[in-house]
XYZ file of C-alpha atoms in Angstrom:
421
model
C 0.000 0.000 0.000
C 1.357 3.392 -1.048
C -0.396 5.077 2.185
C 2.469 6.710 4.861
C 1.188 8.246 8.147
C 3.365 9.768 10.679
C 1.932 12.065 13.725
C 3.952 15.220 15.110
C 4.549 15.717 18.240
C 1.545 18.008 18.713
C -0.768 14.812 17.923
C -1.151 16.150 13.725
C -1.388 13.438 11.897
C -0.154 13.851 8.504
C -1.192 10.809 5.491
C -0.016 10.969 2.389
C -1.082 8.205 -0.789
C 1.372 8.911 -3.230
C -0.288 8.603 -6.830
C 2.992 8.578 -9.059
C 0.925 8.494 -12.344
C -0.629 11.784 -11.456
C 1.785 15.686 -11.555
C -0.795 17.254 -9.029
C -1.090 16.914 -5.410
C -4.475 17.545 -3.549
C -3.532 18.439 -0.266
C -5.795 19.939 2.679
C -5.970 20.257 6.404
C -8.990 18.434 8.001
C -10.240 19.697 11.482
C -12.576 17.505 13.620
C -14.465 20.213 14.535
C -17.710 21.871 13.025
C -21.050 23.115 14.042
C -21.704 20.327 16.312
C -18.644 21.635 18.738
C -20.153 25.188 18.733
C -21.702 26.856 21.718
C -25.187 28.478 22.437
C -23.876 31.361 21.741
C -21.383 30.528 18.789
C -23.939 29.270 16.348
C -22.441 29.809 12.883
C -18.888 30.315 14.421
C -17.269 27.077 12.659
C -18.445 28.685 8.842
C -17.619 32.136 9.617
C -13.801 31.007 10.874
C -14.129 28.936 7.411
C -14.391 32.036 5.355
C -12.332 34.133 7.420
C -9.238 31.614 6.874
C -8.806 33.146 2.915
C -9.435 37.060 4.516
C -5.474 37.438 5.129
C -2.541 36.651 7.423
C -0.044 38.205 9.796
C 2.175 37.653 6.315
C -0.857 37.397 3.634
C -3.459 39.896 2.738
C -6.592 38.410 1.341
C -5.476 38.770 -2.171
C -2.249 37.772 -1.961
C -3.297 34.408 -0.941
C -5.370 34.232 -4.249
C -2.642 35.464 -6.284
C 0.081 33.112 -4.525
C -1.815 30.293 -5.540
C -3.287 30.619 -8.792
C 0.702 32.214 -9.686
C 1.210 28.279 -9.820
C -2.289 27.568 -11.626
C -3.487 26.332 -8.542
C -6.668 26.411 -6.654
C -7.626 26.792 -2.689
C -11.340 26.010 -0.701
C -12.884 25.193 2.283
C -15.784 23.534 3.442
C -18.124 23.108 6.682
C -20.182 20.104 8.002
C -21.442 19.713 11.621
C -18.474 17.125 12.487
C -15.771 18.534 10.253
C -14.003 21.615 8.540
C -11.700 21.193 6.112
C -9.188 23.182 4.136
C -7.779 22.430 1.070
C -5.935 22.837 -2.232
C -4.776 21.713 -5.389
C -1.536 22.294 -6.915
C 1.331 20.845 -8.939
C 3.929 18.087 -7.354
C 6.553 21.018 -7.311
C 4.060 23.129 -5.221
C 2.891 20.740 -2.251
C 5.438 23.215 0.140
C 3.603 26.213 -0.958
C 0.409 24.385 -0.311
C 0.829 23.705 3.256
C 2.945 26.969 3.973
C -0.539 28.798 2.842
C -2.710 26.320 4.814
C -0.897 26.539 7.766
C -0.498 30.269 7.778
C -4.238 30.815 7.302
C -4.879 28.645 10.331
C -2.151 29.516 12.761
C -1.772 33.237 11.694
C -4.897 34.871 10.952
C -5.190 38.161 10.795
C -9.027 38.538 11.716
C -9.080 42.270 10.726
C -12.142 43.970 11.568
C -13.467 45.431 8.420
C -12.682 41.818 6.341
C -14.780 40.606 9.574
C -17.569 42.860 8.647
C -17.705 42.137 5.667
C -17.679 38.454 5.675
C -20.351 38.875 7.888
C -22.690 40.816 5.839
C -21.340 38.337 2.882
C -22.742 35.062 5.154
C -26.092 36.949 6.074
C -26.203 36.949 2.325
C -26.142 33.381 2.393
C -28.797 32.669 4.932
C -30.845 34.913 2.989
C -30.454 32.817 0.043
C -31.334 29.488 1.822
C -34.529 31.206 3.136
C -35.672 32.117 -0.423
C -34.567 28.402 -1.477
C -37.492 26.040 -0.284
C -35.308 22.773 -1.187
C -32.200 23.899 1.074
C -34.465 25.245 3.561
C -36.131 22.111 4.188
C -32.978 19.922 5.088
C -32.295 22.835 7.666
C -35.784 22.544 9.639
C -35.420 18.919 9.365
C -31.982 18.612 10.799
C -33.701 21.042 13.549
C -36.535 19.216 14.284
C -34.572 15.499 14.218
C -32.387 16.936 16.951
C -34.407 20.073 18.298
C -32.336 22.244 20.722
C -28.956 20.974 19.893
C -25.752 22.136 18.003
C -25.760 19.032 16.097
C -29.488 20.067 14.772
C -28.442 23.585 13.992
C -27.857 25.034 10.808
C -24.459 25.870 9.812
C -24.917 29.381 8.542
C -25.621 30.215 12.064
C -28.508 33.079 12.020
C -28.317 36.511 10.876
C -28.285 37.375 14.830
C -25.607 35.248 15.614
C -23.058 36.120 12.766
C -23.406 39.604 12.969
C -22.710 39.523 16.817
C -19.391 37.546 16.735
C -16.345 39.262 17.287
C -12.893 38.711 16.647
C -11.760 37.298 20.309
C -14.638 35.267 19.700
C -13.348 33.719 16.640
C -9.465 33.841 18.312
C -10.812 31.583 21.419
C -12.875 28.682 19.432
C -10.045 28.527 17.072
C -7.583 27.883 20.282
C -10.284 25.685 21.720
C -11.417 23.262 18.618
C -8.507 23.106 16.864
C -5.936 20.768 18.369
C -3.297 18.416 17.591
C -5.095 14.977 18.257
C -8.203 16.512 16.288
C -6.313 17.696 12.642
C -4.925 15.658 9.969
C -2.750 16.658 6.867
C -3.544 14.775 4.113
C -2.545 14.594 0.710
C -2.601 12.262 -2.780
C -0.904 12.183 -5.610
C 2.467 13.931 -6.518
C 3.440 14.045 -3.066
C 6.643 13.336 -0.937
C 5.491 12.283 2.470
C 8.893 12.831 4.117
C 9.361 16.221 2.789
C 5.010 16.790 3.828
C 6.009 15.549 7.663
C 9.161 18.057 7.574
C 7.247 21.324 6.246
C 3.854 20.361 8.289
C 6.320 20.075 11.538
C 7.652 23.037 10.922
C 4.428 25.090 9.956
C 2.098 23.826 12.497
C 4.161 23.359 15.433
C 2.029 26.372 17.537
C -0.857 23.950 17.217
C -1.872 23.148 20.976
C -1.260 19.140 21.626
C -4.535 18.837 23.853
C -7.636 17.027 22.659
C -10.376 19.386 22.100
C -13.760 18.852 24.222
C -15.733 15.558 24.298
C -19.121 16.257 22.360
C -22.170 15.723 24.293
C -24.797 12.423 22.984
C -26.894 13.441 20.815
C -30.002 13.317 21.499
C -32.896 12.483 18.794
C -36.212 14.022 18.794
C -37.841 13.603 15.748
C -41.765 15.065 15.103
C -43.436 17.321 12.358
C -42.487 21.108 11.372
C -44.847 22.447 8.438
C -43.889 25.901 7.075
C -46.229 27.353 4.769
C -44.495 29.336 1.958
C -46.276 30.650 -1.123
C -44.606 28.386 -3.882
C -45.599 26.037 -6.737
C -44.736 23.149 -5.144
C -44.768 21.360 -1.601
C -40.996 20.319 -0.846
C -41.123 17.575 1.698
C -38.576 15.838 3.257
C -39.590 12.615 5.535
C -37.147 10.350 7.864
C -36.364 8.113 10.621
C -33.036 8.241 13.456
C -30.374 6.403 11.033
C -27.073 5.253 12.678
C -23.637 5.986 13.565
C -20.431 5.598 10.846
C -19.758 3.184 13.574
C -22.630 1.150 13.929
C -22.666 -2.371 12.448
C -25.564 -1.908 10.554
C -24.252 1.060 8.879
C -23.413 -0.417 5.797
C -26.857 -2.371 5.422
C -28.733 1.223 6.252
C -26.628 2.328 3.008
C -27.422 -0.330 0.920
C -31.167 0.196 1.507
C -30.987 4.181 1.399
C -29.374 3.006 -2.554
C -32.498 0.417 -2.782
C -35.194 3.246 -1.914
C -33.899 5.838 -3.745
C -30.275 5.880 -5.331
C -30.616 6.221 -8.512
C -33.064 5.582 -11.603
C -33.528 1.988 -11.122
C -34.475 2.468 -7.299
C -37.826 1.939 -6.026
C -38.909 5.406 -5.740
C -37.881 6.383 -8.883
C -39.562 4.025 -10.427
C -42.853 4.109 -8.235
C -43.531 7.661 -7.263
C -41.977 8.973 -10.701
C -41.630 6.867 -13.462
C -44.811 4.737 -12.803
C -46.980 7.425 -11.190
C -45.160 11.031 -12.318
C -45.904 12.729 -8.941
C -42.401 14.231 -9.197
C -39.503 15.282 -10.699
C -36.731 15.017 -7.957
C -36.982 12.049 -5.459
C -34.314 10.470 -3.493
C -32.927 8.757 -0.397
C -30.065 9.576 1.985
C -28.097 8.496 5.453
C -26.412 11.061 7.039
C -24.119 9.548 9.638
C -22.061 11.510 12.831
C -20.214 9.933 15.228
C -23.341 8.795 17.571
C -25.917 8.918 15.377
C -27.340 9.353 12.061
C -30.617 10.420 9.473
C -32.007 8.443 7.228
C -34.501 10.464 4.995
C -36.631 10.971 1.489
C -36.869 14.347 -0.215
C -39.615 14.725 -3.018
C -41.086 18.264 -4.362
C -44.557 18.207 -5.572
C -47.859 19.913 -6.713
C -49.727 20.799 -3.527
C -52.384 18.120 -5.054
C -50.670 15.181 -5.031
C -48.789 15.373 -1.544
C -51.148 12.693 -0.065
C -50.730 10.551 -2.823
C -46.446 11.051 -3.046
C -46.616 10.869 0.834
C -48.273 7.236 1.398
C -46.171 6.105 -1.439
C -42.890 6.990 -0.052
C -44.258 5.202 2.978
C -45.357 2.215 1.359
C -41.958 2.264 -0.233
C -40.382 2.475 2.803
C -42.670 -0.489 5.008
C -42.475 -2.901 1.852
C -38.588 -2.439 1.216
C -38.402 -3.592 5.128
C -40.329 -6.963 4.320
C -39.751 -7.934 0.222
C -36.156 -6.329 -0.770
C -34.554 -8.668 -2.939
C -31.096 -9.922 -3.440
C -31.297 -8.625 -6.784
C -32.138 -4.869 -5.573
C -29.349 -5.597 -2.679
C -26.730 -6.647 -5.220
C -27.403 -3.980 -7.360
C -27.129 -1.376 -4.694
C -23.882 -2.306 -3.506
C -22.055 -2.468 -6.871
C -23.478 1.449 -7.341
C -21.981 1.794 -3.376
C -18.388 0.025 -4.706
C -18.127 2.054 -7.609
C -18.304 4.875 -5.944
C -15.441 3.821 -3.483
C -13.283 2.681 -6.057
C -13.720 5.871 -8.192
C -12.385 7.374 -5.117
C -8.824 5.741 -5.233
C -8.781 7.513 -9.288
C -9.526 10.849 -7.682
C -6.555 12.552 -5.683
C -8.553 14.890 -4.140
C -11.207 11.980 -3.291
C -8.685 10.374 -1.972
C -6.967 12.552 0.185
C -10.491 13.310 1.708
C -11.089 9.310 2.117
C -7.705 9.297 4.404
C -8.296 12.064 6.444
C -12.323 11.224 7.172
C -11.035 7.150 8.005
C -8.328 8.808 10.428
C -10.454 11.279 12.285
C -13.794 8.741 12.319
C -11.588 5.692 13.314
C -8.316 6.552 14.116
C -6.734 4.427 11.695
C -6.862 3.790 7.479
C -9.608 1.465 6.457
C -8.002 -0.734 3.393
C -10.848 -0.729 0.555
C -10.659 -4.517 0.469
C -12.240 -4.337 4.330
C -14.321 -1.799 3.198
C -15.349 -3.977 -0.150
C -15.594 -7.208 2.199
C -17.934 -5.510 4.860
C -20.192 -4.196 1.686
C -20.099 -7.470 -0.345
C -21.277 -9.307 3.622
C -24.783 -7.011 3.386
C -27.358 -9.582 2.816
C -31.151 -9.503 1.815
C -31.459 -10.445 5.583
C -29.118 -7.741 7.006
C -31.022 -4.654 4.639
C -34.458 -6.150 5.932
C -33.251 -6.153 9.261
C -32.141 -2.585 9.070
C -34.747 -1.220 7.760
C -37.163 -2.620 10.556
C -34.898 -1.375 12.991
C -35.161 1.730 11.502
C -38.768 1.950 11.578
C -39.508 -0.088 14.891
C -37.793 3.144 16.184
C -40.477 5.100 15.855
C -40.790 8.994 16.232
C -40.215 9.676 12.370
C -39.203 13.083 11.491
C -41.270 15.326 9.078
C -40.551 19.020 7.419
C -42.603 20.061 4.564
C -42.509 23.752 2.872
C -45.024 25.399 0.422
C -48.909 26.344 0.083
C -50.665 25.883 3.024
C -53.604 23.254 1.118
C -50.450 20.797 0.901
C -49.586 20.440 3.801
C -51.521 18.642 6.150
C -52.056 15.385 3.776
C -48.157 14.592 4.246
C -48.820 15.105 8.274
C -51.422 12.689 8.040
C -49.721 10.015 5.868
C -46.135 10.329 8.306
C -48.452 8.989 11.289
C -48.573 5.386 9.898
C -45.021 5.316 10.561
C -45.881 5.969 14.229
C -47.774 2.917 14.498
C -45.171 0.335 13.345
């Protein structure tokens, strides 16, 4: 295996896959911290520290950080989730150093000035803004909300116009200091990449990094219930689920498989049901979100404020049936979509790269894709069955529905059969 880890003495760990076909390197810092580590009064903190990381430097104004790395024709991002933050970006073999010099500088030296923190503000109220006039967005916020109501892990990650505006730059200064910690970062890279030379510049550029493991997470807690928001729009955007599992969890690869049976891709049973067969919409899938402790497992559909009952109590027929008649055929089909889409990873430096640091901060440790493969290939028509009854012996589904008020009520009616089961 071409994978090399070694961990600094502050607890980094840097991975590197060298891909010597490839003259690019993807190369990011991941952070095990998001919107789930945030307090009451931080909500939005992790995304706004996000953006700030490209607003300039003790040694880098905004723009120069641009210019430094498209000079080399690369290219630099950043992302949020409620577990994770990550910062990465892509540049030739020859430019990994510059890479990680940037990366590092943006997270142990940032500059924080006041007017790029107003601004970035006012650029992220923006954004909220834009989810609120964006019914299909908007929906996977209430339901994360109303899965885990009054908990970071349920809160948005824009944080609220409220929030943003009111965070300072102290603010940001102490949850950097407090979230972002040796034991909780890796540096990972793929593809033209030296992992020797990596460990020596990433020592050297993220040595102020404290060693200390950042604060233990509290359980969290699901909820679960109905939240109907009515919005004058063509369509009635709902989005129905059930408490899915941890990344952890045995089952979690079985709860995949059947999220790919429902509704992962054309051939799934929802496609072919509630669109295909009955043409009650143009967008329908499945999903499993999984954190640490927990998880969602959930449907999305938009349609005409007419046929909500119908699209409702087929999803849940969909949903009870899958539980008692999946077949091997569905099962076998779902998990060669599931390993193509690992394997595709391994052609993919940046893919890959995110695939090492996610295994190292969710298990300590690099999962070899022929485990991974093996644990897939072991789901059985039993296993998927079993999953899915789990899910729904739960109980306490979760319901969030946005549009004209007529359209409404029918998919609060149809959710409480899931009650029952």
């Amino acid at each position: 295996m071409s994978v090399k880890i070694s961990v600094l003495d502050n607890g980094v760990t840097v991975i590197t896959d060298e891909m010597s076909h490839l003259g690019t390197a993807s190369l990011g810092i991941w952070v095990g911290a998001g919107a789930r580590d945030e307090q009451e009064d931080e909500h939005g903190i992790s995304h706004l520290l996000e953006h700030m990381a490209f607003k300039g430097t003790r040694r880098r104004s905004a723009r120069r950080i641009a210019e430094e790395i498209e000079q080399v024709g690369g290219d630099i991002n950043a992302a949020t989730s409620v577990e994770q933050t990550t910062y990465n970006v892509r540049v030739l073999g020859e430019d990994v150093g510059l890479g990680i010099d940037i990366l590092a500088d943006i997270l142990t030296e940032p500059a924080f000035a006041p007017d790029e923190l107003e601004r970035e503000k006012n650029v992220i109220v923006q954004e909220i803004g834009a989810v609120m006039d964006t019914p299909d967005d908007l929906v996977f916020d209430l339901f994360q909300e109303q899965a885990f109501p009054g908990q970071s892990v349920g809160r948005s990650i824009l944080g609220t116009p409220d929030t943003v505006r009111a965070f300072s730059r102290d603010q940001l200064g102490a949850y950097l200091g407090r979230t972002y910690r040796g034991p909780r970062m890796v540096v990972a890279a793929a593809g033209a990449v030296e992992h020797d030379r990596l460990v020596e510049e990433a020592a050297q550029r993220l040595k102020i990094i404290a060693p200390a493991t950042k604060p233990e997470l509290p359980q969290a807690t699901y909820g679960g219930g109905t939240r109907l928001l009515a919005r004058d729009l063509e369509q009635v955007h709902v989005l129905l689920g059930l408490e899915g599992c941890s990344y952890k969890d045995p089952e979690y690869h079985a709860v995949q498989v059947l999220a790919n049976v429902l509704g992962g891709g054309m051939s799934s049973r929802l496609f072919q049901d509630v669109r295909e067969d009955r043409g009650l919409c143009y967008s329908i899938y499945a999903f499993h979100w999984s954190y640490q402790d927990t998880g969602l497992f959930g449907v999305y559909a938009g349609t005409d404020t007419g046929d909500v009952e119908e699209l409702s109590n087929a999803v849940i027929d969909q949903i009870l049936d899958t539980a008692e008649t999946v077949t091997e055929l569905e099962v076998a089909r779902a998990k060669a979509q599931m390993k193509v889409g690992l394997l595709a990873a391994l052609e993919s430096s940046g893919a890959r790269a995110d695939q090492l640091a996610r295994q190292i901060l969710g298990f300590g440790r690099v999962i070899p894709v022929e485990e991974i493969v093996a644990r897939v290939d072991a789901v059985d028509v039993a296993g998927v069955r079993r999953a899915a009854q789990g899910l729904i012996g739960r109980g306490r589904p979760t319901l969030t529905a946005i549009g004209p008020g007529g359209g409404l009520e029918p998919a609060a009616r149809a959710v409480e059969r899931l009650k029952v089961h």
